[in-house]
Coordinates of C-alpha atoms and ligand atoms in Angstrom, one line a residue:
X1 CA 132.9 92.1 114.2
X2 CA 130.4 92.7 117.5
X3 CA 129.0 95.5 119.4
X4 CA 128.4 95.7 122.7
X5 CA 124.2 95.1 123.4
X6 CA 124.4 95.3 127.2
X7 CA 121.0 97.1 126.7
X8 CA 119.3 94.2 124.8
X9 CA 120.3 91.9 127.2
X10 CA 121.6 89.3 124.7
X11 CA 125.5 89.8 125.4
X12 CA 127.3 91.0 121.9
X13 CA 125.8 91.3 118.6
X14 CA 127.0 91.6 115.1
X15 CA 127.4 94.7 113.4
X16 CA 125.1 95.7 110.5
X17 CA 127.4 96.4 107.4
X18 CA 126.2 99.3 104.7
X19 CA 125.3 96.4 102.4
X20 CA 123.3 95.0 105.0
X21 CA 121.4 97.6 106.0
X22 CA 120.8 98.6 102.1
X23 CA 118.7 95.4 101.9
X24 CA 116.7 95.3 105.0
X25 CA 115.4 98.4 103.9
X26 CA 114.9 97.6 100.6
X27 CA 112.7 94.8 101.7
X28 CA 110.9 96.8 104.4
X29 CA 110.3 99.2 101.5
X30 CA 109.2 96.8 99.1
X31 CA 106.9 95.3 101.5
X32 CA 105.2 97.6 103.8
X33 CA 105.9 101.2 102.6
X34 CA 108.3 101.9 104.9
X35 CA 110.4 104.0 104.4
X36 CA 113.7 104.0 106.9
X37 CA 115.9 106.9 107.2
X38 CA 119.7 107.0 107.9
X39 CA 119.3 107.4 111.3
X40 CA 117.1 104.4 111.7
X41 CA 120.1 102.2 111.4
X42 CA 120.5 101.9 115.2
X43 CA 116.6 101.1 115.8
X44 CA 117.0 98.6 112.9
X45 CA 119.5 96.8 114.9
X46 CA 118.2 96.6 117.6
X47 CA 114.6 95.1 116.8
X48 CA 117.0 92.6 114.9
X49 CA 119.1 91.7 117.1
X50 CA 117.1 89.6 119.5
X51 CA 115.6 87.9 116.6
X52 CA 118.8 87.0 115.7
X53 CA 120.2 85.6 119.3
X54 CA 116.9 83.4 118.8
X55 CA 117.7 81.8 115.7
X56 CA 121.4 81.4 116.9
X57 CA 122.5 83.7 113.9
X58 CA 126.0 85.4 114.1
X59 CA 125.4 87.6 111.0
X60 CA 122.6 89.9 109.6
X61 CA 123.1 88.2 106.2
X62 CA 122.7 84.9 107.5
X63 CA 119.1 86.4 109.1
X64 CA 118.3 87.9 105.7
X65 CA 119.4 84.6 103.7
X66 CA 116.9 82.9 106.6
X67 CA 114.1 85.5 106.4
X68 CA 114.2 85.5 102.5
X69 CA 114.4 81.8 102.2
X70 CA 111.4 81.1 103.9
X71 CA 108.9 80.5 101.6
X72 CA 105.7 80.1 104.2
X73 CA 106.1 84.3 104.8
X74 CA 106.0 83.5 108.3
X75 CA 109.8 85.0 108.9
X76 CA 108.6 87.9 106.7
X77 CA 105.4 88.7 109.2
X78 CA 107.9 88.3 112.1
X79 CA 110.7 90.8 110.5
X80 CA 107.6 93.2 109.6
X81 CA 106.2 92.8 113.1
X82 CA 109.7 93.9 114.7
X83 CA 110.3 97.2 112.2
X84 CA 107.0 99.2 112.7
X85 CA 106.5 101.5 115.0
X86 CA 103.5 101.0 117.2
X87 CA 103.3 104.2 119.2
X88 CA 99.5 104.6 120.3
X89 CA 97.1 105.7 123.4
X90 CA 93.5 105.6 124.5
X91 CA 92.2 108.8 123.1
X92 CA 95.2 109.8 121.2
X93 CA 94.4 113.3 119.9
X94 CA 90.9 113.8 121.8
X95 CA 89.8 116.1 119.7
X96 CA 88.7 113.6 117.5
X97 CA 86.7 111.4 119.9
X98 CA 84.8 114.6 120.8
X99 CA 84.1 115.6 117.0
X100 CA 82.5 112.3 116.3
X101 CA 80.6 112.2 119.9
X102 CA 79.3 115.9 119.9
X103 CA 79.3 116.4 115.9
X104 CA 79.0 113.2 113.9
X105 CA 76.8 110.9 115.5
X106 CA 74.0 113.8 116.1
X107 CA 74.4 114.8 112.1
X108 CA 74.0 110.9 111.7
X109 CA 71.1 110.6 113.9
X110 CA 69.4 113.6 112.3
X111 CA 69.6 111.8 108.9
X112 CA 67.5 109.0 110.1
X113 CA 69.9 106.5 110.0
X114 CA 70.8 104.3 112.6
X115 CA 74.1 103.0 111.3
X116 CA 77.7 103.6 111.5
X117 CA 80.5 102.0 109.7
X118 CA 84.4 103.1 110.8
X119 CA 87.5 101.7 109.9
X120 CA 90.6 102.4 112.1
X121 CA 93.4 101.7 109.5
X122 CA 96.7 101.3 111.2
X123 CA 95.3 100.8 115.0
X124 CA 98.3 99.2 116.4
X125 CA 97.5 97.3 119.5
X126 CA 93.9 98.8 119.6
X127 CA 93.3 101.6 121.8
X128 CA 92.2 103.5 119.2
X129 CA 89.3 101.3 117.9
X130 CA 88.3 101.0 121.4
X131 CA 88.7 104.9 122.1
X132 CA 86.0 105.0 119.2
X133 CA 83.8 102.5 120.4
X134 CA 83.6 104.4 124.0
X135 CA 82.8 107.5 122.0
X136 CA 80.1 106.4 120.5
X137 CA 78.9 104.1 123.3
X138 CA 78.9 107.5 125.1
X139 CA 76.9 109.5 122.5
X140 CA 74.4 106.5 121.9
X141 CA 73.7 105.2 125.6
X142 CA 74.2 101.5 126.0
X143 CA 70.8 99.3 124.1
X144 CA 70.8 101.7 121.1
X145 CA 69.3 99.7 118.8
X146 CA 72.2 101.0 116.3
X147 CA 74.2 99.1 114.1
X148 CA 77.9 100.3 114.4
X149 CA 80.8 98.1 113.7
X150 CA 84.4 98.9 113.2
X151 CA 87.2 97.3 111.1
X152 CA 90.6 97.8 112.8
X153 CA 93.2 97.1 110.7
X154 CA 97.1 96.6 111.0
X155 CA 100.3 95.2 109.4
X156 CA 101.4 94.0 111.9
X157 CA 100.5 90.9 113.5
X158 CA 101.3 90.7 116.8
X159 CA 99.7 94.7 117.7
X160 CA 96.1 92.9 116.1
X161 CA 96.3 90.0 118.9
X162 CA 97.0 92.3 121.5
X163 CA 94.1 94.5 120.0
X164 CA 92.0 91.6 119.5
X165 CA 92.6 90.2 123.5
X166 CA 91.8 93.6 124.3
X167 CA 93.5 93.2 127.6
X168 CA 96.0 96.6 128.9
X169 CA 98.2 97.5 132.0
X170 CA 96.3 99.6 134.2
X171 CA 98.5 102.1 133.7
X172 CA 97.6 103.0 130.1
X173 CA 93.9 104.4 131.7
X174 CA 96.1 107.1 134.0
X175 CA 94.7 109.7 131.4
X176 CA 91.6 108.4 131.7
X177 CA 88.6 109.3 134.1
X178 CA 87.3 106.9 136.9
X179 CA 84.1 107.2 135.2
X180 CA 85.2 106.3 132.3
X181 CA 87.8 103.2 133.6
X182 CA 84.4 101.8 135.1
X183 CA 82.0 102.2 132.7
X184 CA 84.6 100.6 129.7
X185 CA 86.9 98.0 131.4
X186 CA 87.0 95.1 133.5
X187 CA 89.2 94.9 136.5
X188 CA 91.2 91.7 136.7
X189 CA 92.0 89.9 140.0
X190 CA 94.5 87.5 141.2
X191 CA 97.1 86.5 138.5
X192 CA 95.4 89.3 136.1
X193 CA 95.8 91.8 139.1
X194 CA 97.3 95.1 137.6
X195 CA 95.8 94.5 134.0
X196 CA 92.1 95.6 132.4
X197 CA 90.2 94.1 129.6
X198 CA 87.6 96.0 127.3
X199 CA 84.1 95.2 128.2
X200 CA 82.2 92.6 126.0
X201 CA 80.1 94.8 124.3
X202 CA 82.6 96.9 123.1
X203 CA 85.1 94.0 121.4
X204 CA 82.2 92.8 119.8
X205 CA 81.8 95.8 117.6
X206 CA 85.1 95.6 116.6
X207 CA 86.9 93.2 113.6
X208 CA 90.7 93.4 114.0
X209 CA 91.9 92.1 110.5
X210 CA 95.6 92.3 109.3
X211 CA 95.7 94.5 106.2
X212 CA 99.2 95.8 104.6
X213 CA 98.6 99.3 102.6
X214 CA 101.3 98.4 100.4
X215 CA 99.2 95.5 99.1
X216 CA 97.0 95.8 96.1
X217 CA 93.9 93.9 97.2
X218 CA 92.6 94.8 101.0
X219 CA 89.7 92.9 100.5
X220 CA 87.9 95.7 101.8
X221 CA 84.1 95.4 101.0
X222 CA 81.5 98.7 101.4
X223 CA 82.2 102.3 102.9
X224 CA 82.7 103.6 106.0
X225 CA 80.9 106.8 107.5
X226 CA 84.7 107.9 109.1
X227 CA 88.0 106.3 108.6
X228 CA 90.8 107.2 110.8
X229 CA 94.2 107.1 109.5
X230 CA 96.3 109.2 112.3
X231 CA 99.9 108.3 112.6
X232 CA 100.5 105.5 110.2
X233 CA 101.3 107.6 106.6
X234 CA 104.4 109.0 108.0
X235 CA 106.2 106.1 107.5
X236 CA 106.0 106.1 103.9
X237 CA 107.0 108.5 101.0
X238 CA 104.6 111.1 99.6
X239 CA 103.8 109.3 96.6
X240 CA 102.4 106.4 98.7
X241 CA 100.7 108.6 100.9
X242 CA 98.9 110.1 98.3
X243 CA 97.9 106.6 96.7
X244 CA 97.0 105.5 100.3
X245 CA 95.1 107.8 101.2
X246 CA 93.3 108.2 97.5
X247 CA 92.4 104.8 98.2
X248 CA 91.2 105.2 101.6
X249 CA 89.0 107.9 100.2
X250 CA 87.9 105.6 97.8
X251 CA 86.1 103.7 100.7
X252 CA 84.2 106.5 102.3
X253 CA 80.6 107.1 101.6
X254 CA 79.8 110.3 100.0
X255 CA 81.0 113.2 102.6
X256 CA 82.3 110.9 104.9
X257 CA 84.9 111.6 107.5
X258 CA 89.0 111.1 107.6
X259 CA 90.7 111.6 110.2
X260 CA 94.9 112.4 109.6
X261 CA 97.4 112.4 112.9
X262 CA 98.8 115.4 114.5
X263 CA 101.6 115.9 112.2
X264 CA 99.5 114.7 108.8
X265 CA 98.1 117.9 107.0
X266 CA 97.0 116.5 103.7
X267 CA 96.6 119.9 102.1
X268 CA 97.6 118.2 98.7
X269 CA 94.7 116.2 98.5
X270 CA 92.2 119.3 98.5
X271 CA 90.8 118.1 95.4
X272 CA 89.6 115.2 97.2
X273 CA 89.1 116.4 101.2
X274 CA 88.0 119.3 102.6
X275 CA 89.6 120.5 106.1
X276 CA 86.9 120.3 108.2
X277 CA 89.0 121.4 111.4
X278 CA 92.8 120.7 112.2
X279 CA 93.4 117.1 110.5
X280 CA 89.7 116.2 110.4
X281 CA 88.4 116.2 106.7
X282 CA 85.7 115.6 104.8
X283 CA 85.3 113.7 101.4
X284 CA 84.2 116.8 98.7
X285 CA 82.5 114.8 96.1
X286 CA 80.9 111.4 95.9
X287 CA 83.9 110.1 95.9
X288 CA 85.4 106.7 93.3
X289 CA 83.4 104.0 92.8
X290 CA 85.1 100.8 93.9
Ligands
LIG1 C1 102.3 104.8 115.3 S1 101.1 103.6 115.0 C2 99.6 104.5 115.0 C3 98.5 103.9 115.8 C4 97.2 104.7 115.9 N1 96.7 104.9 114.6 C5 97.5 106.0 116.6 O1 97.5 107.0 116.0 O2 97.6 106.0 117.8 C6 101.3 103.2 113.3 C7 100.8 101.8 112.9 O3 100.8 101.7 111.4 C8 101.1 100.4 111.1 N2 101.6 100.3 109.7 C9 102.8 100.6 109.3 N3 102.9 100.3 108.0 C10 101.8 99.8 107.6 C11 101.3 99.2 106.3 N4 102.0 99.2 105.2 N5 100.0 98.8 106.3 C12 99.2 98.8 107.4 N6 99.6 99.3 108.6 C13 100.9 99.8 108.7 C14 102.1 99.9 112.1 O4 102.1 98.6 112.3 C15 101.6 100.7 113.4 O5 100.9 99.9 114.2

């Protein structure tokens, strides 16, 4: 049986059965977290589909006899890859950015320290470690003497290259100021005519690392002084986002900061976090040892 794909731009492709779509779930369930709803049938198709003309496939079960027969967990990566979401701007939410520029870093600085660790967990294709990095460059001034580094993490592999070359359309800066575009990015000319990259100084306080929540080892050494988390937990069922974020926690250093998205109130964690303002909290207690 096909379906028209005129869309897709691969002529007709299959359609996905009930019994099909049962087990794509079930293993984007079992691996990641996700969690896809009934109406994500059509998005599922889609992102498959392509993957599919590829490979020369004429049925989803013969892609998910390939994808589970492939022992290296390269095919796995790839079918992960193509089923998140990767919705993201430069300073997504910028309340944030100006809560740790006009609040954080002076409560840091008044401590005496000159150190700052922040993981961005879940920071798709990067522009919101980078969005962090221009906050703080901008509350520190450039030769700071500070130590700040940032661990950017993701599931999905091809979002941490893209992070990682730290190269964007200029079109993703239209939000942003000329000020800002010149002090932060790098024009390019001739064939990179129409793109930006991050400055130097800024990718080099950043790590991108790929790190799947649903795993049970992150190999995640030391605390961080904020962890954002915006955007990502809303994939995933509540129990998970309650372990996630427990764990999370788990990494900050004694009232440290966590930062939610938009539509992530994580009132059921006020053992844990106090609301500090709208989706910005603060760990209560020392927090778990790791
Ligand atoms: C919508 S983006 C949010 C990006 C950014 N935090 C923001 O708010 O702009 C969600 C990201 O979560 C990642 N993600 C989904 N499931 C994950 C998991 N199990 N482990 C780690 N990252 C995951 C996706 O790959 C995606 O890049």
């Amino acid at each position: 049986m096909e379906a028209p794909a005129e869309n897709l731009g691969i002529g007709r492709i299959p359609i996905l059965n009930d019994g099909d779509f049962a087990r794509f779930r079930g293993l984007i369930l079992k691996q990641a977290g996700i969690h896809l709803s009934d109406h994500k049938r059509h998005l599922l198709v889609a992102r498959l589909a392509r993957r599919l003309h590829e490979l020369s496939l004429s049925t989803f079960s013969n892609y998910y006899e390939y994808l589970t027969a492939d022992a290296s967990g390269a095919e796995l990566r790839n079918f992960i890859n193509r089923i998140t979401t990767n919705k993201t701007s430069f300073f997504r939410e910028p309340h944030h950015f100006e809560f740790l520029r006009e609040r954080i870093i002076p409560e840091i600085r008044q401590a005496g320290r000159r150190e700052l660790r922040i993981w961005s967990a879940g920071c798709s294709t990067g522009e919101e470690p980078y969005s962090i990095a221009i906050a703080v460059r901008e509350a520190l001034g450039t030769n700071n003497g500070w130590d700040v580094r940032i661990l950017a993490s993701d599931i999905d592999t091809e979002v941490l290259a893209k992070g990682e070359a730290g190269t964007y359309g200029v079109e993703l800066l239209n939000e942003i100021s000329p000020e800002r575009r010149k002090a932060n990015f790098l024009r390019g000319y001739g064939r990179f005519e129409g793109l930006v990259q991050v400055r130097p100084e800024l990718r080099r306080m950043i790590e991108f690392r790929r790190i799947n929540f649903n795993d049970h080892d992150w190999a995640v050494h030391g605390r961080f002084d904020l962890i954002f988390c915006r955007n990502v937990i809303i994939y995933f069922d509540r129990q998970l986002q309650e372990r996630i974020v427990e764990r999370l926690a788990a990494h900050l250093k004694p009232a440290g900061y966590f930062f939610s998205g938009h539509s992530e109130n994580l009132y059921w964690l006020a053992d844990l976090l106090t609301a500090v303002q709208a989706t910005v909290y603060r760990l209560k207690h020392g927090g778990n040892d790791q």
